[in-house]
């Protein structure tokens, strides 16, 4: 059994069992879950739209125009989320 050096406590030697890591709050967790569900559904809609348009046309030409609006919407949402998280990470 090792003893602590004179004048030091056990906590000074890395006893981190008493410390808990605090995670995101309930509101942040709910936001993240909802955001991820919406984004997953959106990208699924885009993927299904791509497949349907490709099967209907038999070519990849013009596929972008068949998914342009939902693609711009969900890409913008993803970019805003990245921008938001980089702004808030400086406070962590």
JSON list of C-alpha atoms in Angstrom, two decimals:
[
{"chain": "A", "resi": 1, "resn": "UNK", "atom": "CA", "xyz": [0.00, 0.00, 0.00]},
{"chain": "A", "resi": 2, "resn": "UNK", "atom": "CA", "xyz": [1.48, 3.37, -0.96]},
{"chain": "A", "resi": 3, "resn": "UNK", "atom": "CA", "xyz": [1.16, 6.33, 1.33]},
{"chain": "A", "resi": 4, "resn": "UNK", "atom": "CA", "xyz": [0.69, 9.87, 0.19]},
{"chain": "A", "resi": 5, "resn": "UNK", "atom": "CA", "xyz": [3.71, 12.11, 0.44]},
{"chain": "A", "resi": 6, "resn": "UNK", "atom": "CA", "xyz": [3.81, 14.36, 3.49]},
{"chain": "A", "resi": 7, "resn": "UNK", "atom": "CA", "xyz": [1.72, 17.50, 2.98]},
{"chain": "A", "resi": 8, "resn": "UNK", "atom": "CA", "xyz": [-0.37, 16.14, 0.11]},
{"chain": "A", "resi": 9, "resn": "UNK", "atom": "CA", "xyz": [-3.80, 14.60, 0.00]},
{"chain": "A", "resi": 10, "resn": "UNK", "atom": "CA", "xyz": [-5.04, 11.58, -1.83]},
{"chain": "A", "resi": 11, "resn": "UNK", "atom": "CA", "xyz": [-6.96, 13.84, -4.24]},
{"chain": "A", "resi": 12, "resn": "UNK", "atom": "CA", "xyz": [-3.70, 15.46, -5.34]},
{"chain": "A", "resi": 13, "resn": "UNK", "atom": "CA", "xyz": [-2.51, 12.07, -6.54]},
{"chain": "A", "resi": 14, "resn": "UNK", "atom": "CA", "xyz": [-5.23, 11.64, -9.16]},
{"chain": "A", "resi": 15, "resn": "UNK", "atom": "CA", "xyz": [-8.13, 10.30, -7.10]},
{"chain": "A", "resi": 16, "resn": "UNK", "atom": "CA", "xyz": [-10.86, 11.29, -9.56]},
{"chain": "A", "resi": 17, "resn": "UNK", "atom": "CA", "xyz": [-13.43, 8.77, -8.40]},
{"chain": "A", "resi": 18, "resn": "UNK", "atom": "CA", "xyz": [-15.29, 11.50, -6.52]},
{"chain": "A", "resi": 19, "resn": "UNK", "atom": "CA", "xyz": [-15.59, 13.78, -9.56]},
{"chain": "A", "resi": 20, "resn": "UNK", "atom": "CA", "xyz": [-18.43, 13.36, -12.03]},
{"chain": "A", "resi": 21, "resn": "UNK", "atom": "CA", "xyz": [-18.28, 14.62, -15.57]},
{"chain": "A", "resi": 22, "resn": "UNK", "atom": "CA", "xyz": [-21.25, 16.82, -16.25]},
{"chain": "A", "resi": 23, "resn": "UNK", "atom": "CA", "xyz": [-22.82, 16.23, -19.64]},
{"chain": "A", "resi": 24, "resn": "UNK", "atom": "CA", "xyz": [-25.25, 18.38, -21.58]},
{"chain": "A", "resi": 25, "resn": "UNK", "atom": "CA", "xyz": [-28.46, 19.34, -19.85]},
{"chain": "A", "resi": 26, "resn": "UNK", "atom": "CA", "xyz": [-31.89, 17.94, -20.62]},
{"chain": "A", "resi": 27, "resn": "UNK", "atom": "CA", "xyz": [-32.77, 20.77, -23.02]},
{"chain": "A", "resi": 28, "resn": "UNK", "atom": "CA", "xyz": [-29.53, 20.35, -24.98]},
{"chain": "A", "resi": 29, "resn": "UNK", "atom": "CA", "xyz": [-30.02, 16.59, -25.16]},
{"chain": "A", "resi": 30, "resn": "UNK", "atom": "CA", "xyz": [-33.59, 17.00, -26.41]},
{"chain": "A", "resi": 31, "resn": "UNK", "atom": "CA", "xyz": [-32.43, 19.51, -29.03]},
{"chain": "A", "resi": 32, "resn": "UNK", "atom": "CA", "xyz": [-29.68, 17.19, -30.25]},
{"chain": "A", "resi": 33, "resn": "UNK", "atom": "CA", "xyz": [-32.02, 14.20, -30.48]},
{"chain": "A", "resi": 34, "resn": "UNK", "atom": "CA", "xyz": [-34.66, 16.17, -32.40]},
{"chain": "A", "resi": 35, "resn": "UNK", "atom": "CA", "xyz": [-32.04, 17.74, -34.69]},
{"chain": "A", "resi": 36, "resn": "UNK", "atom": "CA", "xyz": [-30.50, 14.36, -35.49]},
{"chain": "A", "resi": 37, "resn": "UNK", "atom": "CA", "xyz": [-33.88, 12.72, -36.15]},
{"chain": "A", "resi": 38, "resn": "UNK", "atom": "CA", "xyz": [-34.94, 15.55, -38.48]},
{"chain": "A", "resi": 39, "resn": "UNK", "atom": "CA", "xyz": [-31.62, 15.56, -40.34]},
{"chain": "A", "resi": 40, "resn": "UNK", "atom": "CA", "xyz": [-31.64, 11.78, -40.72]},
{"chain": "A", "resi": 41, "resn": "UNK", "atom": "CA", "xyz": [-35.18, 11.88, -42.10]},
{"chain": "A", "resi": 42, "resn": "UNK", "atom": "CA", "xyz": [-34.21, 14.70, -44.45]},
{"chain": "A", "resi": 43, "resn": "UNK", "atom": "CA", "xyz": [-31.21, 12.89, -45.87]},
{"chain": "A", "resi": 44, "resn": "UNK", "atom": "CA", "xyz": [-33.36, 9.79, -46.27]},
{"chain": "A", "resi": 45, "resn": "UNK", "atom": "CA", "xyz": [-35.89, 11.82, -48.26]},
{"chain": "A", "resi": 46, "resn": "UNK", "atom": "CA", "xyz": [-33.06, 13.11, -50.45]},
{"chain": "A", "resi": 47, "resn": "UNK", "atom": "CA", "xyz": [-31.65, 9.61, -51.00]},
{"chain": "A", "resi": 48, "resn": "UNK", "atom": "CA", "xyz": [-35.06, 8.18, -51.89]},
{"chain": "A", "resi": 49, "resn": "UNK", "atom": "CA", "xyz": [-35.67, 11.12, -54.23]},
{"chain": "A", "resi": 50, "resn": "UNK", "atom": "CA", "xyz": [-32.38, 10.46, -55.97]},
{"chain": "A", "resi": 51, "resn": "UNK", "atom": "CA", "xyz": [-33.13, 6.78, -56.46]},
{"chain": "A", "resi": 52, "resn": "UNK", "atom": "CA", "xyz": [-36.67, 7.44, -57.70]},
{"chain": "A", "resi": 53, "resn": "UNK", "atom": "CA", "xyz": [-35.51, 10.13, -60.14]},
{"chain": "A", "resi": 54, "resn": "UNK", "atom": "CA", "xyz": [-32.71, 7.91, -61.43]},
{"chain": "A", "resi": 55, "resn": "UNK", "atom": "CA", "xyz": [-35.04, 4.96, -61.95]},
{"chain": "A", "resi": 56, "resn": "UNK", "atom": "CA", "xyz": [-37.62, 7.16, -63.69]},
{"chain": "A", "resi": 57, "resn": "UNK", "atom": "CA", "xyz": [-35.09, 8.75, -66.06]},
{"chain": "A", "resi": 58, "resn": "UNK", "atom": "CA", "xyz": [-32.62, 5.92, -66.43]},
{"chain": "A", "resi": 59, "resn": "UNK", "atom": "CA", "xyz": [-29.78, 8.44, -66.33]},
{"chain": "A", "resi": 60, "resn": "UNK", "atom": "CA", "xyz": [-28.01, 10.57, -63.77]},
{"chain": "A", "resi": 61, "resn": "UNK", "atom": "CA", "xyz": [-28.43, 13.71, -65.89]},
{"chain": "A", "resi": 62, "resn": "UNK", "atom": "CA", "xyz": [-30.72, 16.18, -64.17]},
{"chain": "A", "resi": 63, "resn": "UNK", "atom": "CA", "xyz": [-30.80, 14.39, -60.81]},
{"chain": "A", "resi": 64, "resn": "UNK", "atom": "CA", "xyz": [-29.70, 17.51, -58.98]},
{"chain": "A", "resi": 65, "resn": "UNK", "atom": "CA", "xyz": [-32.76, 19.40, -60.17]},
{"chain": "A", "resi": 66, "resn": "UNK", "atom": "CA", "xyz": [-35.05, 16.69, -58.81]},
{"chain": "A", "resi": 67, "resn": "UNK", "atom": "CA", "xyz": [-33.66, 17.09, -55.27]},
{"chain": "A", "resi": 68, "resn": "UNK", "atom": "CA", "xyz": [-32.44, 20.69, -55.38]},
{"chain": "A", "resi": 69, "resn": "UNK", "atom": "CA", "xyz": [-34.83, 22.22, -52.82]},
{"chain": "A", "resi": 70, "resn": "UNK", "atom": "CA", "xyz": [-34.60, 19.57, -50.06]},
{"chain": "A", "resi": 71, "resn": "UNK", "atom": "CA", "xyz": [-30.85, 19.31, -50.59]},
{"chain": "A", "resi": 72, "resn": "UNK", "atom": "CA", "xyz": [-30.33, 23.05, -50.15]},
{"chain": "A", "resi": 73, "resn": "UNK", "atom": "CA", "xyz": [-32.58, 23.06, -47.08]},
{"chain": "A", "resi": 74, "resn": "UNK", "atom": "CA", "xyz": [-30.81, 20.22, -45.25]},
{"chain": "A", "resi": 75, "resn": "UNK", "atom": "CA", "xyz": [-27.32, 21.32, -46.28]},
{"chain": "A", "resi": 76, "resn": "UNK", "atom": "CA", "xyz": [-28.07, 24.78, -44.92]},
{"chain": "A", "resi": 77, "resn": "UNK", "atom": "CA", "xyz": [-29.32, 23.22, -41.67]},
{"chain": "A", "resi": 78, "resn": "UNK", "atom": "CA", "xyz": [-26.14, 21.19, -41.36]},
{"chain": "A", "resi": 79, "resn": "UNK", "atom": "CA", "xyz": [-23.95, 24.23, -42.03]},
{"chain": "A", "resi": 80, "resn": "UNK", "atom": "CA", "xyz": [-25.84, 26.32, -39.48]},
{"chain": "A", "resi": 81, "resn": "UNK", "atom": "CA", "xyz": [-25.43, 23.58, -36.90]},
{"chain": "A", "resi": 82, "resn": "UNK", "atom": "CA", "xyz": [-21.67, 23.44, -37.50]},
{"chain": "A", "resi": 83, "resn": "UNK", "atom": "CA", "xyz": [-21.45, 27.22, -37.23]},
{"chain": "A", "resi": 84, "resn": "UNK", "atom": "CA", "xyz": [-23.54, 27.19, -34.05]},
{"chain": "A", "resi": 85, "resn": "UNK", "atom": "CA", "xyz": [-21.44, 24.47, -32.44]},
{"chain": "A", "resi": 86, "resn": "UNK", "atom": "CA", "xyz": [-18.17, 26.26, -33.23]},
{"chain": "A", "resi": 87, "resn": "UNK", "atom": "CA", "xyz": [-19.49, 29.46, -31.66]},
{"chain": "A", "resi": 88, "resn": "UNK", "atom": "CA", "xyz": [-20.67, 27.72, -28.49]},
{"chain": "A", "resi": 89, "resn": "UNK", "atom": "CA", "xyz": [-17.61, 25.47, -28.12]},
{"chain": "A", "resi": 90, "resn": "UNK", "atom": "CA", "xyz": [-15.48, 28.46, -27.18]},
{"chain": "A", "resi": 91, "resn": "UNK", "atom": "CA", "xyz": [-17.49, 28.77, -23.96]},
{"chain": "A", "resi": 92, "resn": "UNK", "atom": "CA", "xyz": [-17.01, 25.16, -22.90]}
]
